[in-house]
Amino acid sequence: MGSDMGWAGDARLAAGPEAVRYLEAAFTPGAQLGTVYDDPTTPVVVTGIEEVATLRVPSGRLVVDAPWHDDETWKYRRGLETSPPRELAVRIPPGTHRVELAWTAGPYEFFGEHCDGVERAATRLRVSDQPVCRWEAGLGVDDDVDRLQPGDRPRFHSDSNVGCFADAGAWTALSAPFRAYADGAPVRRPTEQLAEGYERVSDESRQADLVTFPAESGGTVWLGRTATGDVAVIVVTSGLPGAEA
């Protein structure tokens, strides 16, 4: 990781050494992220980066959250007001940004059957191509850094193992397909199917998008900042060794 060159963030949010190693390796093809569970001799290696979608964020305000929450389903069914989404406190440049996925492979055997061990390492929103000099946890607008305990990392939760990036200004329209019910059952979503486990919803009236991604029980949001403190990438890690440290 490079020098901060004069810009300093809040030390309480800074990623620890293991998280930094993971975040810097996760989107580097050929890098080793760890070893296969119960087999320290077989590495887990980043095999490639895939662009799964572009995301329009005209407001510059970004939601990183689950598109729906199981404990609010009864409110969706009745059309009641629900809790606000987890909007990041940081602002990003309005415009169109790339959503990318890192793939890893760590082959193993299961009851004598060979498995390729292909997995997702992390998902990121690429805000710029500038090099990252510092990693820190991404606070939500309602998070208070003064209330964080040592080792705590702000995160979003997802009972359905799905997260999303979305323009906060168009959240109500963008999240609506995930919250529609008829006769007590979810309505089939009219979403654009992308890579496996990814979907996109667009609000053309606002020129804004929502893109989902797999997120095991939710995820931790990491900001990759440049030497001047600008956000270059926003990475979500979820349930992976070394990523939460």
PDB file of C-alpha atoms in Angstrom:
ATOM      1  CA  MET A   1       0.000   0.000   0.000  1.00  0.00           C
ATOM      2  CA  GLY A   2       1.361   3.422  -0.944  1.00  0.00           C
ATOM      3  CA  SER A   3       1.897   6.506   1.164  1.00  0.00           C
ATOM      4  CA  ASP A   4      -1.025   8.706   2.203  1.00  0.00           C
ATOM      5  CA  MET A   5       1.010  11.733   1.001  1.00  0.00           C
ATOM      6  CA  GLY A   6      -0.430  14.153   3.510  1.00  0.00           C
ATOM      7  CA  TRP A   7      -4.030  12.973   3.611  1.00  0.00           C
ATOM      8  CA  ALA A   8      -5.080  11.285   6.854  1.00  0.00           C
ATOM      9  CA  GLY A   9      -8.401   9.691   7.642  1.00  0.00           C
ATOM     10  CA  ASP A  10      -9.828   8.570  10.964  1.00  0.00           C
ATOM     11  CA  ALA A  11      -7.547   5.875  12.378  1.00  0.00           C
ATOM     12  CA  ARG A  12     -10.548   4.139  13.930  1.00  0.00           C
ATOM     13  CA  LEU A  13     -11.863   3.318  10.451  1.00  0.00           C
ATOM     14  CA  ALA A  14      -8.564   2.219   8.904  1.00  0.00           C
ATOM     15  CA  ALA A  15      -8.423  -1.365   7.654  1.00  0.00           C
ATOM     16  CA  GLY A  16      -6.130  -3.686   9.574  1.00  0.00           C
ATOM     17  CA  PRO A  17      -3.147  -5.426   7.935  1.00  0.00           C
ATOM     18  CA  GLU A  18      -5.062  -8.604   7.054  1.00  0.00           C
ATOM     19  CA  ALA A  19      -7.954  -6.685   5.526  1.00  0.00           C
ATOM     20  CA  VAL A  20      -5.551  -4.493   3.537  1.00  0.00           C
ATOM     21  CA  ARG A  21      -3.767  -7.565   2.184  1.00  0.00           C
ATOM     22  CA  TYR A  22      -7.060  -9.130   1.193  1.00  0.00           C
ATOM     23  CA  LEU A  23      -8.494  -5.976  -0.393  1.00  0.00           C
ATOM     24  CA  GLU A  24      -5.356  -5.319  -2.429  1.00  0.00           C
ATOM     25  CA  ALA A  25      -5.158  -8.944  -3.618  1.00  0.00           C
ATOM     26  CA  ALA A  26      -8.859  -9.532  -4.301  1.00  0.00           C
ATOM     27  CA  PHE A  27      -8.830  -7.701  -7.641  1.00  0.00           C
ATOM     28  CA  THR A  28      -5.344  -8.768  -8.730  1.00  0.00           C
ATOM     29  CA  PRO A  29      -5.459 -11.778 -11.083  1.00  0.00           C
ATOM     30  CA  GLY A  30      -2.980 -14.412  -9.997  1.00  0.00           C
ATOM     31  CA  ALA A  31      -2.815 -13.196  -6.397  1.00  0.00           C
ATOM     32  CA  GLN A  32      -3.293 -15.691  -3.586  1.00  0.00           C
ATOM     33  CA  LEU A  33      -6.056 -14.901  -1.101  1.00  0.00           C
ATOM     34  CA  GLY A  34      -5.518 -17.823   1.200  1.00  0.00           C
ATOM     35  CA  THR A  35      -5.668 -21.594   1.132  1.00  0.00           C
ATOM     36  CA  VAL A  36      -8.428 -24.141   0.714  1.00  0.00           C
ATOM     37  CA  TYR A  37     -10.303 -24.980   3.906  1.00  0.00           C
ATOM     38  CA  ASP A  38      -8.652 -27.944   5.647  1.00  0.00           C
ATOM     39  CA  ASP A  39      -5.900 -28.025   2.984  1.00  0.00           C
ATOM     40  CA  PRO A  40      -3.137 -25.468   3.668  1.00  0.00           C
ATOM     41  CA  THR A  41      -1.122 -26.780   0.705  1.00  0.00           C
ATOM     42  CA  THR A  42      -3.674 -25.701  -1.934  1.00  0.00           C
ATOM     43  CA  PRO A  43      -3.901 -21.948  -2.594  1.00  0.00           C
ATOM     44  CA  VAL A  44      -7.042 -19.966  -3.345  1.00  0.00           C
ATOM     45  CA  VAL A  45      -6.074 -17.797  -6.328  1.00  0.00           C
ATOM     46  CA  VAL A  46      -7.785 -14.853  -8.018  1.00  0.00           C
ATOM     47  CA  THR A  47      -8.585 -16.076 -11.524  1.00  0.00           C
ATOM     48  CA  GLY A  48     -10.136 -12.985 -13.097  1.00  0.00           C
ATOM     49  CA  ILE A  49     -12.154  -9.797 -12.881  1.00  0.00           C
ATOM     50  CA  GLU A  50     -15.559  -9.549 -14.562  1.00  0.00           C
ATOM     51  CA  GLU A  51     -17.491  -6.348 -15.241  1.00  0.00           C
ATOM     52  CA  VAL A  52     -21.082  -7.316 -14.507  1.00  0.00           C
ATOM     53  CA  ALA A  53     -22.848  -3.978 -15.026  1.00  0.00           C
ATOM     54  CA  THR A  54     -22.645  -0.233 -15.077  1.00  0.00           C
ATOM     55  CA  LEU A  55     -24.416   1.786 -12.405  1.00  0.00           C
ATOM     56  CA  ARG A  56     -25.798   5.294 -12.881  1.00  0.00           C
ATOM     57  CA  VAL A  57     -25.632   7.423  -9.729  1.00  0.00           C
ATOM     58  CA  PRO A  58     -26.838  10.903 -10.757  1.00  0.00           C
ATOM     59  CA  SER A  59     -27.260  12.103  -7.170  1.00  0.00           C
ATOM     60  CA  GLY A  60     -23.736  11.162  -6.075  1.00  0.00           C
ATOM     61  CA  ARG A  61     -25.373   9.507  -3.038  1.00  0.00           C
ATOM     62  CA  LEU A  62     -24.882   5.755  -2.812  1.00  0.00           C
ATOM     63  CA  VAL A  63     -26.907   3.091  -1.021  1.00  0.00           C
ATOM     64  CA  VAL A  64     -25.087  -0.138  -0.125  1.00  0.00           C
ATOM     65  CA  ASP A  65     -27.638  -2.354   1.569  1.00  0.00           C
ATOM     66  CA  ALA A  66     -29.994  -5.277   1.037  1.00  0.00           C
ATOM     67  CA  PRO A  67     -32.746  -4.378  -1.474  1.00  0.00           C
ATOM     68  CA  TRP A  68     -35.294  -5.800   0.963  1.00  0.00           C
ATOM     69  CA  HIS A  69     -35.351  -7.104   4.547  1.00  0.00           C
ATOM     70  CA  ASP A  70     -37.310 -10.144   5.651  1.00  0.00           C
ATOM     71  CA  ASP A  71     -38.351  -8.564   8.951  1.00  0.00           C
ATOM     72  CA  GLU A  72     -40.135  -5.771   7.045  1.00  0.00           C
ATOM     73  CA  THR A  73     -42.073  -8.029   4.688  1.00  0.00           C
ATOM     74  CA  TRP A  74     -45.309  -7.376   6.565  1.00  0.00           C
ATOM     75  CA  LYS A  75     -44.845  -3.651   5.948  1.00  0.00           C
ATOM     76  CA  TYR A  76     -44.283  -4.211   2.232  1.00  0.00           C
ATOM     77  CA  ARG A  77     -47.508  -6.210   2.038  1.00  0.00           C
ATOM     78  CA  ARG A  78     -49.489  -3.444   3.733  1.00  0.00           C
ATOM     79  CA  GLY A  79     -47.807  -0.561   1.942  1.00  0.00           C
ATOM     80  CA  LEU A  80     -46.467   0.884   5.193  1.00  0.00           C
ATOM     81  CA  GLU A  81     -43.418   3.107   5.543  1.00  0.00           C
ATOM     82  CA  THR A  82     -40.191   1.138   6.013  1.00  0.00           C
ATOM     83  CA  SER A  83     -36.797   1.959   7.490  1.00  0.00           C
ATOM     84  CA  PRO A  84     -34.447   4.024   5.299  1.00  0.00           C
ATOM     85  CA  PRO A  85     -31.719   2.213   3.362  1.00  0.00           C
ATOM     86  CA  ARG A  86     -28.093   2.248   4.466  1.00  0.00           C
ATOM     87  CA  GLU A  87     -26.762   5.215   2.541  1.00  0.00           C
ATOM     88  CA  LEU A  88     -23.025   5.832   2.721  1.00  0.00           C
ATOM     89  CA  ALA A  89     -21.873   9.034   4.376  1.00  0.00           C
ATOM     90  CA  VAL A  90     -19.279   9.595   1.650  1.00  0.00           C
ATOM     91  CA  ARG A  91     -20.352  11.140  -1.668  1.00  0.00           C
ATOM     92  CA  ILE A  92     -19.082   9.991  -5.048  1.00  0.00           C
ATOM     93  CA  PRO A  93     -18.937  11.880  -8.368  1.00  0.00           C
ATOM     94  CA  PRO A  94     -22.343  11.775 -10.112  1.00  0.00           C
ATOM     95  CA  GLY A  95     -22.188   9.658 -13.245  1.00  0.00           C
ATOM     96  CA  THR A  96     -21.862   6.090 -14.478  1.00  0.00           C
ATOM     97  CA  HIS A  97     -19.553   3.680 -12.677  1.00  0.00           C
ATOM     98  CA  ARG A  98     -18.551   0.052 -13.246  1.00  0.00           C
ATOM     99  CA  VAL A  99     -19.620  -2.837 -11.009  1.00  0.00           C
ATOM    100  CA  GLU A 100     -16.975  -5.571 -11.027  1.00  0.00           C
ATOM    101  CA  LEU A 101     -16.696  -9.052  -9.576  1.00  0.00           C
ATOM    102  CA  ALA A 102     -13.523 -10.912  -8.592  1.00  0.00           C
ATOM    103  CA  TRP A 103     -13.449 -14.688  -9.113  1.00  0.00           C
ATOM    104  CA  THR A 104     -11.232 -17.143  -7.241  1.00  0.00           C
ATOM    105  CA  ALA A 105     -10.522 -20.850  -7.549  1.00  0.00           C
ATOM    106  CA  GLY A 106      -9.279 -23.315  -4.975  1.00  0.00           C
ATOM    107  CA  PRO A 107      -9.749 -26.921  -6.154  1.00  0.00           C
ATOM    108  CA  TYR A 108     -10.613 -29.606  -3.614  1.00  0.00           C
ATOM    109  CA  GLU A 109     -12.073 -33.097  -3.319  1.00  0.00           C
ATOM    110  CA  PHE A 110     -15.385 -33.896  -1.684  1.00  0.00           C
ATOM    111  CA  PHE A 111     -16.118 -37.576  -1.010  1.00  0.00           C
ATOM    112  CA  GLY A 112     -13.780 -38.488  -3.845  1.00  0.00           C
ATOM    113  CA  GLU A 113     -15.278 -36.010  -6.319  1.00  0.00           C
ATOM    114  CA  HIS A 114     -13.055 -33.269  -7.730  1.00  0.00           C
ATOM    115  CA  CYS A 115     -14.474 -29.732  -7.346  1.00  0.00           C
ATOM    116  CA  ASP A 116     -13.032 -26.620  -9.004  1.00  0.00           C
ATOM    117  CA  GLY A 117     -13.729 -24.456  -5.946  1.00  0.00           C
ATOM    118  CA  VAL A 118     -14.744 -21.426  -8.010  1.00  0.00           C
ATOM    119  CA  GLU A 119     -16.060 -18.646  -5.738  1.00  0.00           C
ATOM    120  CA  ARG A 120     -16.702 -14.900  -5.680  1.00  0.00           C
ATOM    121  CA  ALA A 121     -14.064 -13.027  -3.708  1.00  0.00           C
ATOM    122  CA  ALA A 122     -15.641  -9.564  -3.568  1.00  0.00           C
ATOM    123  CA  THR A 123     -17.728  -7.033  -5.496  1.00  0.00           C
ATOM    124  CA  ARG A 124     -16.626  -3.467  -6.133  1.00  0.00           C
ATOM    125  CA  LEU A 125     -17.910  -0.221  -7.568  1.00  0.00           C
ATOM    126  CA  ARG A 126     -15.110   1.406  -9.525  1.00  0.00           C
ATOM    127  CA  VAL A 127     -15.395   5.168  -9.098  1.00  0.00           C
ATOM    128  CA  SER A 128     -12.071   6.061 -10.745  1.00  0.00           C
ATOM    129  CA  ASP A 129      -8.885   4.427 -12.041  1.00  0.00           C
ATOM    130  CA  GLN A 130      -6.640   6.263  -9.566  1.00  0.00           C
ATOM    131  CA  PRO A 131      -4.444   4.085  -7.326  1.00  0.00           C
ATOM    132  CA  VAL A 132      -5.675   3.320  -3.824  1.00  0.00           C
ATOM    133  CA  CYS A 133      -3.393   4.496  -1.012  1.00  0.00           C
ATOM    134  CA  ARG A 134      -5.601   3.807   2.015  1.00  0.00           C
ATOM    135  CA  TRP A 135      -8.464   1.485   2.930  1.00  0.00           C
ATOM    136  CA  GLU A 136     -11.098   2.310   5.522  1.00  0.00           C
ATOM    137  CA  ALA A 137     -14.510   1.058   6.595  1.00  0.00           C
ATOM    138  CA  GLY A 138     -17.399   2.897   4.945  1.00  0.00           C
ATOM    139  CA  LEU A 139     -19.689   4.645   7.415  1.00  0.00           C
ATOM    140  CA  GLY A 140     -23.408   5.061   6.787  1.00  0.00           C
ATOM    141  CA  VAL A 141     -25.078   8.440   7.200  1.00  0.00           C
ATOM    142  CA  ASP A 142     -26.533   7.268  10.516  1.00  0.00           C
ATOM    143  CA  ASP A 143     -23.320   5.681  11.857  1.00  0.00           C
ATOM    144  CA  ASP A 144     -21.383   7.396  14.628  1.00  0.00           C
ATOM    145  CA  VAL A 145     -17.667   6.639  14.613  1.00  0.00           C
ATOM    146  CA  ASP A 146     -17.473   7.695  18.262  1.00  0.00           C
ATOM    147  CA  ARG A 147     -19.714   4.764  19.213  1.00  0.00           C
ATOM    148  CA  LEU A 148     -17.618   2.109  17.467  1.00  0.00           C
ATOM    149  CA  GLN A 149     -15.920  -0.378  19.764  1.00  0.00           C
ATOM    150  CA  PRO A 150     -12.340  -1.486  18.987  1.00  0.00           C
ATOM    151  CA  GLY A 151     -12.482  -4.052  16.185  1.00  0.00           C
ATOM    152  CA  ASP A 152     -16.066  -3.180  15.165  1.00  0.00           C
ATOM    153  CA  ARG A 153     -16.764  -2.722  11.464  1.00  0.00           C
ATOM    154  CA  PRO A 154     -19.950  -1.015  10.252  1.00  0.00           C
ATOM    155  CA  ARG A 155     -21.821  -3.359   7.941  1.00  0.00           C
ATOM    156  CA  PHE A 156     -25.214  -3.973   6.383  1.00  0.00           C
ATOM    157  CA  HIS A 157     -27.246  -7.105   7.040  1.00  0.00           C
ATOM    158  CA  SER A 158     -29.165  -9.307   4.642  1.00  0.00           C
ATOM    159  CA  ASP A 159     -31.332 -12.276   5.626  1.00  0.00           C
ATOM    160  CA  SER A 160     -31.629 -13.210   1.945  1.00  0.00           C
ATOM    161  CA  ASN A 161     -27.868 -13.028   1.249  1.00  0.00           C
ATOM    162  CA  VAL A 162     -28.355 -10.253  -1.333  1.00  0.00           C
ATOM    163  CA  GLY A 163     -26.843  -6.770  -1.293  1.00  0.00           C
ATOM    164  CA  CYS A 164     -26.979  -3.906  -3.759  1.00  0.00           C
ATOM    165  CA  PHE A 165     -25.450  -0.673  -4.967  1.00  0.00           C
ATOM    166  CA  ALA A 166     -28.093   1.949  -5.791  1.00  0.00           C
ATOM    167  CA  ASP A 167     -28.587   5.647  -6.333  1.00  0.00           C
ATOM    168  CA  ALA A 168     -30.032   6.959  -3.066  1.00  0.00           C
ATOM    169  CA  GLY A 169     -32.083   9.660  -4.777  1.00  0.00           C
ATOM    170  CA  ALA A 170     -34.114   7.053  -6.688  1.00  0.00           C
ATOM    171  CA  TRP A 171     -34.209   4.392  -3.942  1.00  0.00           C
ATOM    172  CA  THR A 172     -37.991   4.140  -3.611  1.00  0.00           C
ATOM    173  CA  ALA A 173     -38.504   3.375  -7.306  1.00  0.00           C
ATOM    174  CA  LEU A 174     -35.412   1.198  -7.654  1.00  0.00           C
ATOM    175  CA  SER A 175     -36.201  -1.041  -4.667  1.00  0.00           C
ATOM    176  CA  ALA A 176     -39.917  -1.347  -5.463  1.00  0.00           C
ATOM    177  CA  PRO A 177     -39.635  -4.558  -7.581  1.00  0.00           C
ATOM    178  CA  PHE A 178     -38.104  -6.380  -4.609  1.00  0.00           C
ATOM    179  CA  ARG A 179     -40.873  -5.248  -2.254  1.00  0.00           C
ATOM    180  CA  ALA A 180     -43.979  -5.963  -4.341  1.00  0.00           C
ATOM    181  CA  TYR A 181     -46.457  -8.525  -2.997  1.00  0.00           C
ATOM    182  CA  ALA A 182     -49.802  -9.848  -4.213  1.00  0.00           C
ATOM    183  CA  ASP A 183     -52.015 -12.067  -2.047  1.00  0.00           C
ATOM    184  CA  GLY A 184     -49.218 -12.293   0.490  1.00  0.00           C
ATOM    185  CA  ALA A 185     -46.642 -13.657  -1.961  1.00  0.00           C
ATOM    186  CA  PRO A 186     -43.761 -11.852  -3.684  1.00  0.00           C
ATOM    187  CA  VAL A 187     -44.491 -10.736  -7.232  1.00  0.00           C
ATOM    188  CA  ARG A 188     -42.112 -11.944  -9.924  1.00  0.00           C
ATOM    189  CA  ARG A 189     -39.507  -9.214 -10.352  1.00  0.00           C
ATOM    190  CA  PRO A 190     -39.208  -7.499 -13.742  1.00  0.00           C
ATOM    191  CA  THR A 191     -35.443  -7.065 -13.353  1.00  0.00           C
ATOM    192  CA  GLU A 192     -32.590  -7.364 -15.829  1.00  0.00           C
ATOM    193  CA  GLN A 193     -30.661 -10.584 -15.209  1.00  0.00           C
ATOM    194  CA  LEU A 194     -26.883 -10.120 -15.285  1.00  0.00           C
ATOM    195  CA  ALA A 195     -24.132 -12.511 -14.149  1.00  0.00           C
ATOM    196  CA  GLU A 196     -25.202 -15.328 -11.869  1.00  0.00           C
ATOM    197  CA  GLY A 197     -26.644 -13.804  -8.704  1.00  0.00           C
ATOM    198  CA  TYR A 198     -26.717 -10.247 -10.084  1.00  0.00           C
ATOM    199  CA  GLU A 199     -29.724  -8.197 -11.201  1.00  0.00           C
ATOM    200  CA  ARG A 200     -30.286  -4.606 -12.316  1.00  0.00           C
ATOM    201  CA  VAL A 201     -33.260  -2.262 -11.950  1.00  0.00           C
ATOM    202  CA  SER A 202     -33.341   1.060 -13.800  1.00  0.00           C
ATOM    203  CA  ASP A 203     -35.349   4.220 -13.235  1.00  0.00           C
ATOM    204  CA  GLU A 204     -35.212   5.975 -16.592  1.00  0.00           C
ATOM    205  CA  SER A 205     -37.060   9.029 -15.305  1.00  0.00           C
ATOM    206  CA  ARG A 206     -34.065   9.726 -13.052  1.00  0.00           C
ATOM    207  CA  GLN A 207     -31.419   7.946 -15.165  1.00  0.00           C
ATOM    208  CA  ALA A 208     -30.511   5.891 -12.085  1.00  0.00           C
ATOM    209  CA  ASP A 209     -29.825   2.206 -11.387  1.00  0.00           C
ATOM    210  CA  LEU A 210     -29.727  -0.463  -8.705  1.00  0.00           C
ATOM    211  CA  VAL A 211     -27.460  -3.514  -9.127  1.00  0.00           C
ATOM    212  CA  THR A 212     -27.651  -6.490  -6.772  1.00  0.00           C
ATOM    213  CA  PHE A 213     -24.830  -8.821  -5.790  1.00  0.00           C
ATOM    214  CA  PRO A 214     -24.494 -11.930  -3.581  1.00  0.00           C
ATOM    215  CA  ALA A 215     -23.769 -11.029   0.039  1.00  0.00           C
ATOM    216  CA  GLU A 216     -23.642 -13.776   2.641  1.00  0.00           C
ATOM    217  CA  SER A 217     -25.702 -12.417   5.558  1.00  0.00           C
ATOM    218  CA  GLY A 218     -24.718  -8.921   4.436  1.00  0.00           C
ATOM    219  CA  GLY A 219     -21.269  -7.414   4.151  1.00  0.00           C
ATOM    220  CA  THR A 220     -18.648  -4.911   5.197  1.00  0.00           C
ATOM    221  CA  VAL A 221     -18.187  -1.867   2.968  1.00  0.00           C
ATOM    222  CA  TRP A 222     -14.629  -0.691   2.370  1.00  0.00           C
ATOM    223  CA  LEU A 223     -13.579   2.609   0.812  1.00  0.00           C
ATOM    224  CA  GLY A 224     -10.373   2.678  -1.209  1.00  0.00           C
ATOM    225  CA  ARG A 225      -9.067   6.241  -1.118  1.00  0.00           C
ATOM    226  CA  THR A 226      -6.448   7.957  -3.253  1.00  0.00           C
ATOM    227  CA  ALA A 227      -3.483   9.955  -1.954  1.00  0.00           C
ATOM    228  CA  THR A 228      -5.688  13.062  -1.833  1.00  0.00           C
ATOM    229  CA  GLY A 229      -8.534  11.286   0.008  1.00  0.00           C
ATOM    230  CA  ASP A 230     -10.882  10.869  -2.952  1.00  0.00           C
ATOM    231  CA  VAL A 231     -12.819   7.592  -3.138  1.00  0.00           C
ATOM    232  CA  ALA A 232     -11.515   5.448  -6.013  1.00  0.00           C
ATOM    233  CA  VAL A 233     -13.333   2.172  -5.284  1.00  0.00           C
ATOM    234  CA  ILE A 234     -15.996   0.839  -2.952  1.00  0.00           C
ATOM    235  CA  VAL A 235     -15.579  -2.852  -2.137  1.00  0.00           C
ATOM    236  CA  VAL A 236     -17.997  -5.177  -0.369  1.00  0.00           C
ATOM    237  CA  THR A 237     -16.610  -8.282   1.333  1.00  0.00           C
ATOM    238  CA  SER A 238     -18.776 -10.911   2.906  1.00  0.00           C
ATOM    239  CA  GLY A 239     -17.830 -13.887   5.024  1.00  0.00           C
ATOM    240  CA  LEU A 240     -14.359 -14.401   3.537  1.00  0.00           C
ATOM    241  CA  PRO A 241     -11.161 -15.140   5.471  1.00  0.00           C
ATOM    242  CA  GLY A 242      -9.085 -12.085   6.296  1.00  0.00           C
ATOM    243  CA  ALA A 243     -11.557  -9.615   4.816  1.00  0.00           C
ATOM    244  CA  GLU A 244     -13.170  -8.452   8.023  1.00  0.00           C
ATOM    245  CA  ALA A 245     -10.044  -7.783  10.062  1.00  0.00           C
TER     246      ALA A 245
END
